[in-house]
CSV table of C-alpha atoms in Angstrom, one decimal:
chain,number,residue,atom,x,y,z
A,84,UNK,CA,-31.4,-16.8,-2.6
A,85,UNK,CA,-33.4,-20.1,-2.6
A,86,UNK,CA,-35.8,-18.9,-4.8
A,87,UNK,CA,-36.4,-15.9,-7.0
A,88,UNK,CA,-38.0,-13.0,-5.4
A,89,UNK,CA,-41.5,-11.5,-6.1
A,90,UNK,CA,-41.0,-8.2,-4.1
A,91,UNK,CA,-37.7,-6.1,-4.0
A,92,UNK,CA,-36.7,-2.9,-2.1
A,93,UNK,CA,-34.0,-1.0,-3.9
A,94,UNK,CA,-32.3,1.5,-2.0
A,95,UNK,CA,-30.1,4.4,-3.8
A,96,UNK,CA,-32.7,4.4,-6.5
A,97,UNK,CA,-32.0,7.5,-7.9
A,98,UNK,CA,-27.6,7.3,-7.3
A,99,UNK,CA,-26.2,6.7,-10.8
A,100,UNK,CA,-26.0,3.5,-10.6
A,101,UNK,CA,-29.2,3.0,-8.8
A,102,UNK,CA,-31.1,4.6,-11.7
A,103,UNK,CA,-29.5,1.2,-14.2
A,104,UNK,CA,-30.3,-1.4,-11.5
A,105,UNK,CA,-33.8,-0.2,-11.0
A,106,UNK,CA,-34.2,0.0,-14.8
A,107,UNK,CA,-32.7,-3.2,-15.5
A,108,UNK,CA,-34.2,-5.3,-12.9
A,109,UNK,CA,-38.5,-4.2,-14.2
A,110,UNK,CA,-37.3,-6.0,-17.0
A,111,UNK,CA,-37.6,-9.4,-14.8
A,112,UNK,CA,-41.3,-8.3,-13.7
A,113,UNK,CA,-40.6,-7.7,-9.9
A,114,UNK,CA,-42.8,-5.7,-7.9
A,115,UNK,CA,-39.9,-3.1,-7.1
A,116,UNK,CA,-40.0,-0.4,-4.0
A,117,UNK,CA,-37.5,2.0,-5.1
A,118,UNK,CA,-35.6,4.1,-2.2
A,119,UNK,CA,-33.9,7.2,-1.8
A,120,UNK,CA,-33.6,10.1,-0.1
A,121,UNK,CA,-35.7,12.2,-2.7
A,122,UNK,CA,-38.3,11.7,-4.7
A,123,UNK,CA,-37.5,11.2,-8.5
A,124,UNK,CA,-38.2,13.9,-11.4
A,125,UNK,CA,-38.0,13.1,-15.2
A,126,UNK,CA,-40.7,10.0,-16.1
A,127,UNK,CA,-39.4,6.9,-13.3
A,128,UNK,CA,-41.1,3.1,-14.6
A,129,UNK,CA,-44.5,3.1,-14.1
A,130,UNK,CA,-44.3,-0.5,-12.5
A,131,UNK,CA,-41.8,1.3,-9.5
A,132,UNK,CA,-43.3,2.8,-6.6
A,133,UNK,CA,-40.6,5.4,-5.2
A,134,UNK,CA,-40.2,6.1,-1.5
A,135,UNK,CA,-38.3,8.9,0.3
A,136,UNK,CA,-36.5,7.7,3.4
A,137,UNK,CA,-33.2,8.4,5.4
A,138,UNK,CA,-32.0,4.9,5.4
A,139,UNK,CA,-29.3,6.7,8.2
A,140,UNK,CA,-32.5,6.5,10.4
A,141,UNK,CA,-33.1,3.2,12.0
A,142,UNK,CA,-36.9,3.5,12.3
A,143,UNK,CA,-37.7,5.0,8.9
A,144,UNK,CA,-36.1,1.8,7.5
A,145,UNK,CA,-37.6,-0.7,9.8
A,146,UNK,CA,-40.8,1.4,8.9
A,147,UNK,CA,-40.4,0.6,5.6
A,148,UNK,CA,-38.7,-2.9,5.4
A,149,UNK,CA,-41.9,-4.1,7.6
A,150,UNK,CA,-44.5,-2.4,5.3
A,151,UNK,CA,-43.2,-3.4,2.1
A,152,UNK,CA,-42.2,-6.9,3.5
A,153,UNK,CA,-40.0,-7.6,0.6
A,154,UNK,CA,-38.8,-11.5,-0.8
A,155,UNK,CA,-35.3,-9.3,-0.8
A,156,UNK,CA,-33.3,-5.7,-1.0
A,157,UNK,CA,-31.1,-4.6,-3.1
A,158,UNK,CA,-29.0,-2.1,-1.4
A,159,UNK,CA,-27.1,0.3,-3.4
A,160,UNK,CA,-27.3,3.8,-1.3
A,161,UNK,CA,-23.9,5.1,-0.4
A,162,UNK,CA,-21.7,7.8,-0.6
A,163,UNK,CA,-18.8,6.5,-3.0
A,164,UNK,CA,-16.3,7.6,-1.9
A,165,UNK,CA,-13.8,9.7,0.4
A,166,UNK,CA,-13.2,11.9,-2.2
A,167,UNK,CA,-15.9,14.9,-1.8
A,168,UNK,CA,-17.3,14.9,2.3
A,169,UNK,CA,-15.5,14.8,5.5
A,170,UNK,CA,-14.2,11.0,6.4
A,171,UNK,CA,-16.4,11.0,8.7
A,172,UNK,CA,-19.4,11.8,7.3
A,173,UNK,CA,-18.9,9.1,5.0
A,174,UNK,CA,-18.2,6.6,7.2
A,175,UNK,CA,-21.4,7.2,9.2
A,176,UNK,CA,-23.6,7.2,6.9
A,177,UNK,CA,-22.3,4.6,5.4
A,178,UNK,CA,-21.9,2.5,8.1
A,179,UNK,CA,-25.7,3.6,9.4
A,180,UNK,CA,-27.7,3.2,6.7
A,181,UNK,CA,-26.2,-0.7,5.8
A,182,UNK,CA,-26.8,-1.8,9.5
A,183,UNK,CA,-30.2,-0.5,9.4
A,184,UNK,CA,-30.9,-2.1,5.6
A,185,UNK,CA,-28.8,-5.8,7.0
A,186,UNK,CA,-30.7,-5.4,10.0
A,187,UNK,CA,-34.4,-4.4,9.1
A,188,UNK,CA,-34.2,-7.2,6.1
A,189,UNK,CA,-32.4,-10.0,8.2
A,190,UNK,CA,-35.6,-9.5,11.2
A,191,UNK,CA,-38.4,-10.4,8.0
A,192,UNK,CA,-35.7,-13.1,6.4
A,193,UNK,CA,-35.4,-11.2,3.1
A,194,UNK,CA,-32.1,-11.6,1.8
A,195,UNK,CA,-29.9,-9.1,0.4
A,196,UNK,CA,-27.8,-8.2,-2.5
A,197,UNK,CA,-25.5,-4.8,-1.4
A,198,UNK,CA,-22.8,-3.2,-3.4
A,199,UNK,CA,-19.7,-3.4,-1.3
A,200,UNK,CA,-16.5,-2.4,-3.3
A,201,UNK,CA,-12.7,-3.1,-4.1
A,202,UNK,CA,-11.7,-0.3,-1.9
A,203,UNK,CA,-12.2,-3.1,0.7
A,204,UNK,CA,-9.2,-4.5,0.2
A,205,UNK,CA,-7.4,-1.0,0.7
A,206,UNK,CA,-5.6,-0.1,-2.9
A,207,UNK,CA,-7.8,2.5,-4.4
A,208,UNK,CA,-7.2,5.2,-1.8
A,209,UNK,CA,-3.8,4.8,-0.6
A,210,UNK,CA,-1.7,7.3,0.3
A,211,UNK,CA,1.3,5.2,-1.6
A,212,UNK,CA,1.0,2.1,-3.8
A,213,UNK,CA,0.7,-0.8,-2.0
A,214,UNK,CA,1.4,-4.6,-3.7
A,215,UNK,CA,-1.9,-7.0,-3.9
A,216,UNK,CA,-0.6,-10.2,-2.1
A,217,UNK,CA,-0.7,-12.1,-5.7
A,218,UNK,CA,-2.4,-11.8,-9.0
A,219,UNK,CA,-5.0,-12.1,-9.8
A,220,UNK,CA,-6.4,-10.5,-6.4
A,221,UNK,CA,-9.4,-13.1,-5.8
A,222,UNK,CA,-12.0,-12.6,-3.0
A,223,UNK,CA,-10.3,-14.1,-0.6
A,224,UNK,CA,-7.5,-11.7,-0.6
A,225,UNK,CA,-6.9,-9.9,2.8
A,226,UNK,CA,-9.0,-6.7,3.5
A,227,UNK,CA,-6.6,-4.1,4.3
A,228,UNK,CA,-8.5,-0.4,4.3
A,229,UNK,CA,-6.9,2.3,5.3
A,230,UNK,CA,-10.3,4.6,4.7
A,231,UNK,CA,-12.9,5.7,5.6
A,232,UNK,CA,-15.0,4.5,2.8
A,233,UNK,CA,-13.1,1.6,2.3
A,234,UNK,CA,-13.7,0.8,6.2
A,235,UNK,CA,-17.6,1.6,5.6
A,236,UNK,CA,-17.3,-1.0,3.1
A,237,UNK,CA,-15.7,-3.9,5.4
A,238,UNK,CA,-17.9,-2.8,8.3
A,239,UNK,CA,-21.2,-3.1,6.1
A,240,UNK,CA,-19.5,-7.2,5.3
A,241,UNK,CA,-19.1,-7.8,9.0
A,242,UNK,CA,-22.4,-7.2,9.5
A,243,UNK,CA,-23.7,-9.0,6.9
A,244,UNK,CA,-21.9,-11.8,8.5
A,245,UNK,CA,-23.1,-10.9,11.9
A,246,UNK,CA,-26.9,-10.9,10.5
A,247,UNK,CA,-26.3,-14.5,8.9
A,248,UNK,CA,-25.5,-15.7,11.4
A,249,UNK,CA,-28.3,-14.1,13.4
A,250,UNK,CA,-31.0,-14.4,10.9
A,251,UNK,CA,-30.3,-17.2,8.4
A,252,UNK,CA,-30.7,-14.9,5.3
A,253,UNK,CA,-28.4,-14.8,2.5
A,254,UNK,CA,-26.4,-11.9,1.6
A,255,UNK,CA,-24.5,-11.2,-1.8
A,256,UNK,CA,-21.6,-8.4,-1.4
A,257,UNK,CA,-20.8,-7.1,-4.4
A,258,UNK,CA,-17.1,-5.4,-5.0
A,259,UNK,CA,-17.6,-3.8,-8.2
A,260,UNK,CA,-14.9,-1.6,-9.9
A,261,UNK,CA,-15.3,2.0,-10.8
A,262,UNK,CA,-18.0,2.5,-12.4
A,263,UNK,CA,-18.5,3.7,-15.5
A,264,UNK,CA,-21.3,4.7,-17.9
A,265,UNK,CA,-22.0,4.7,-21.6
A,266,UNK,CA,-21.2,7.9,-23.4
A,267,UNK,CA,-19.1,8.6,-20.0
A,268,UNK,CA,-16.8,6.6,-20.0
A,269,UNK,CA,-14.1,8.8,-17.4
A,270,UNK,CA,-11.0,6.1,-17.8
A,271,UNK,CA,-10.8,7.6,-21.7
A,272,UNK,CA,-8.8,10.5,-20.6
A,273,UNK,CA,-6.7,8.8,-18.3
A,274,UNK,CA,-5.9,6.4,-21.0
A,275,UNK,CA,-5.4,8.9,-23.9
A,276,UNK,CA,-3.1,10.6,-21.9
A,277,UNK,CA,-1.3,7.6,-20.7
A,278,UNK,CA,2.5,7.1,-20.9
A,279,UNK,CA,4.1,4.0,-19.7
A,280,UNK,CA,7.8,5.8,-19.2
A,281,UNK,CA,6.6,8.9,-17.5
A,282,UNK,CA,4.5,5.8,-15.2
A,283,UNK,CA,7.8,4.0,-14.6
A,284,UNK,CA,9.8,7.3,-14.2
A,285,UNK,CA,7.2,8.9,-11.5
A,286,UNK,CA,4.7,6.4,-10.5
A,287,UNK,CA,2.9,8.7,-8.0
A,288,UNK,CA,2.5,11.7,-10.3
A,289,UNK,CA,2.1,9.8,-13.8
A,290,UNK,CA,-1.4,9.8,-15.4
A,291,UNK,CA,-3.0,6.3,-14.4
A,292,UNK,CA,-0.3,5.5,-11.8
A,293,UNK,CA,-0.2,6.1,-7.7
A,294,UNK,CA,-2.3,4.6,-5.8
A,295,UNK,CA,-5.3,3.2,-7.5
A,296,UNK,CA,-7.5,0.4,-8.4
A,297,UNK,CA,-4.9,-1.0,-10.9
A,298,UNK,CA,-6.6,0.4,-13.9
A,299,UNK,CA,-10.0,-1.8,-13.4
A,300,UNK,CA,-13.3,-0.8,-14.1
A,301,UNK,CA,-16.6,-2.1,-14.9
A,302,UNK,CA,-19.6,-0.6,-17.0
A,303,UNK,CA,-22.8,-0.2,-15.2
A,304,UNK,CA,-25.2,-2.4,-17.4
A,305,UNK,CA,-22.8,-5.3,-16.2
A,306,UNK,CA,-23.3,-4.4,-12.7
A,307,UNK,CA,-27.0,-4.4,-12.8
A,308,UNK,CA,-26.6,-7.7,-14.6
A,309,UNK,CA,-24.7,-9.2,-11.8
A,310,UNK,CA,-27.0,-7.8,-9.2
A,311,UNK,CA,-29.8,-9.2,-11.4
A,312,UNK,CA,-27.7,-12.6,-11.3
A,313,UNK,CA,-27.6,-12.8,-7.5
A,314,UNK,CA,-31.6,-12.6,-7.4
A,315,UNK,CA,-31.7,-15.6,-9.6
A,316,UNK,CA,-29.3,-18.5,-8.1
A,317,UNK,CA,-29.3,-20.0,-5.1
A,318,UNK,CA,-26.8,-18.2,-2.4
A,319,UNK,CA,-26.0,-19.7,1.3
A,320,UNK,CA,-24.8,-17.3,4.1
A,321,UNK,CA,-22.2,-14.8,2.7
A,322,UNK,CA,-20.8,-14.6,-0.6
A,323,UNK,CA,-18.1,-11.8,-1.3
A,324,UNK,CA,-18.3,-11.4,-5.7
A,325,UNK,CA,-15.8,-9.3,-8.2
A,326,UNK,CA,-17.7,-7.4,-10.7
A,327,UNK,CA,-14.7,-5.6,-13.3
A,328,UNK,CA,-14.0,-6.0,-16.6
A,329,UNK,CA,-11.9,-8.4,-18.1
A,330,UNK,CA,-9.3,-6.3,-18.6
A,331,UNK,CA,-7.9,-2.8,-17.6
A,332,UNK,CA,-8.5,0.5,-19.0
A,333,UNK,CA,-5.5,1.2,-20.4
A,334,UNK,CA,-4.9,-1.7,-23.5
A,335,UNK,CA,-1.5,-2.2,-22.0
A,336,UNK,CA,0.1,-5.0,-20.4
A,337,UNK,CA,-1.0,-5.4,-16.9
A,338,UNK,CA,2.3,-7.1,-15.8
A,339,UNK,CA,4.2,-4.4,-17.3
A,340,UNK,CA,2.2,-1.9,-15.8
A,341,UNK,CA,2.6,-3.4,-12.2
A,342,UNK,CA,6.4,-3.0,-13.0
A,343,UNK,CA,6.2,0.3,-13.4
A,344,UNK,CA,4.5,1.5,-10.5
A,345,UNK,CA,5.8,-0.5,-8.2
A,346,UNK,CA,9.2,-1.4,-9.2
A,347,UNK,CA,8.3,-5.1,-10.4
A,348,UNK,CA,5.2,-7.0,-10.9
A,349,UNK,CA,3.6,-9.0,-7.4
A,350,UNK,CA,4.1,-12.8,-7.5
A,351,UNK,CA,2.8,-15.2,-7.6
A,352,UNK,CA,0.9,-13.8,-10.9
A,353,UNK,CA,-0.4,-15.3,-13.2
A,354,UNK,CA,-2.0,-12.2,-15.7
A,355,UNK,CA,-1.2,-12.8,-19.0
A,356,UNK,CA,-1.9,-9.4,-21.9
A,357,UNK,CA,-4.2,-6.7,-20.3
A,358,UNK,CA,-6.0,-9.1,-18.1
A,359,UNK,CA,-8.0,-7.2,-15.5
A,360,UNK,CA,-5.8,-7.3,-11.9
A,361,UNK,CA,-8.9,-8.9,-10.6
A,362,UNK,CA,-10.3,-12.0,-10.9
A,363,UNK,CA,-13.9,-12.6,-11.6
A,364,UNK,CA,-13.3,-16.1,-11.4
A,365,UNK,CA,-15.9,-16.8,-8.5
A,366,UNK,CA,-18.8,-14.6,-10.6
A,367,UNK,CA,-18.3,-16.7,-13.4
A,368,UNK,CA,-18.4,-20.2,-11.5
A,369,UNK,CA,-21.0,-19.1,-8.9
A,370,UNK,CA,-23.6,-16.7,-10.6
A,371,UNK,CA,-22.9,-17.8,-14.4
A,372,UNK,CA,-22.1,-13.9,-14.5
A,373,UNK,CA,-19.1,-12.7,-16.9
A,374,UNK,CA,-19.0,-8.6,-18.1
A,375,UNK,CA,-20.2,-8.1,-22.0
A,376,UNK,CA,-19.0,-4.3,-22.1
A,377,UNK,CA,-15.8,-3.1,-22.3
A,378,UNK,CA,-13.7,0.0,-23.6
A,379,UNK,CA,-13.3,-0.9,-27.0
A,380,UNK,CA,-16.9,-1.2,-28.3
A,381,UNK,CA,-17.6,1.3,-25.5
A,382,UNK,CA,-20.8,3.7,-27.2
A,383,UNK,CA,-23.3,6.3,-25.9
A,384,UNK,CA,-26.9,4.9,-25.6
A,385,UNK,CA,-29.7,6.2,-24.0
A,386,UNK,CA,-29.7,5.6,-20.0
A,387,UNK,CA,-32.6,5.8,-17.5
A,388,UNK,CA,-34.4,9.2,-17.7
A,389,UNK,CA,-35.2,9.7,-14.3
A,390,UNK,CA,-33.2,11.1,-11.4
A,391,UNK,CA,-33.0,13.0,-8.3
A,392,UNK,CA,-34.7,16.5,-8.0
């Protein structure tokens, strides 16, 4: 971004992330098109003028890329993961829907912030626990997907390099963590029922151990901060950026918990305590960006009150 933008298009407005980023980013006084497939119900921001579109449909996003003629999009829609819909599925419309959001925005020189994700780098959905090349895993470590979301997610980075290149925009590819929200956060079970022997006796079948994201996570006000950080400095080309906690969900030692599920802990490493597996290093440096929420002070508050019919 050279220059902070007056007109944004958010796309997966009403996902549950979407619904934070949107709410967080009227507080910068944007004129904000918000996205999604639906309509919203509940009471949306005034200031937010919703759209329904099929971003999987090339000409309903040029349609609406041209119209709005944004300073730059914030693309969020997705499905998250591999978990729920045929690979497939997934894959497509992931794939789809970023092409036609890199593509529409890169022909009017808007530049983009887009949540890519950690599964990039092909650990979260393993099918056996595979060793990160060192610790902490930077952005520059090898991305290794094995898929099909993760794949969407290195696909969509391609082409946000191919549409640099093409285009001269900026693009910001976010990796975020899993996601978690206040009064939700999911990694409390998995750490109250945590044992660090039954990890190290069974690593596949232990709570919190197989193949994962090595126990990161990030809450969502953070990631709308960092998307709201990427608007605001200046970006060249493509710029890959962690967005996770500082440390992981469990309160144990992250070395020691490498050990256990793998047998002994990656090196070269250099984690010290419960320091998250993955660095955010870059954010910091880069987009004066560091996470304010964690765990431990973790608390319900009220969250947007809009959302998908």
């Amino acid at each position: 971004m050279d220059a902070k933008p007056q007109t944004l298009v958010v796309t997966g407005a009403l996902g549950g992330a979407g619904r934070w980023v949107v709410d967080r980013l009227t507080e910068e006084s944007y004129d904000i098109v918000a996205v999604d497939r639906e309509l919203p119900v509940g009471t949306p921001p005034e200031e937010v003028d919703f759209r329904a579109v099929d971003l999987v449909d090339a000409g309903e996003t040029m349609d609406l890329i041209a119209e709005v003629d944004p300073d730059a999009v914030v693309h969020l829609a997705a499905i998250p993961d591999p978990l729920n819909h045929a690979g497939e599925r997934v894959y497509r419309n992931n794939v789809l829907s970023t092409y036609n959001v890199l593509n529409a925005a890169g022909r009017i020189g808007a530049d983009v912030t887009w949540t890519s994700s950690e599964s990039a780098y092909g650990f979260p959905f393993a099918e056996s626990a595979r060793a990160p090349d060192a610790l902490p895993i930077e952005e520059t470590h090898p991305l290794r997907p094995a898929d099909p979301y993760g794949l969407s997610k290195v696909s969509g980075e391609e082409t946000a390099k191919a549409v640099v290149r093409r285009d001269g925009i900026s693009v910001a590819s976010i990796r975020p963590s899993w996601v978690q929200y206040p009064g939700e956060y999911f990694v409390t079970d998995i750490r109250e029922s945590f044992d660090l022997d039954a990890l190290t006796a069974n690593p596949s079948a232990a709570v919190g151990g197989g193949p994962g994201n090595y126990w990161s996570y990030v809450d969502v006000r953070d990631l709308a901060d960092q998307i709201a950080r990427t608007l605001e400095v200046p970006l060249d080309g493509h710029e890959a950026f962690h967005c996770h906690a500082t440390e992981n969900y469990l309160g144990e030692e992250t070395t020691e918990l490498f050990a256990a599920l793998l047998g002994e802990c990656p090196e070269p490493c250099a984690l010290s305590g419960d320091a998250s597996a993955f660095s955010t290093a870059k954010s910091a440096e880069r987009l004066d960006w560091t996470p304010s929420h964690s765990w431990r002070t973790e608390s319900a508050v009220p969250g947007p009150d809009f959302d998908a019919p």
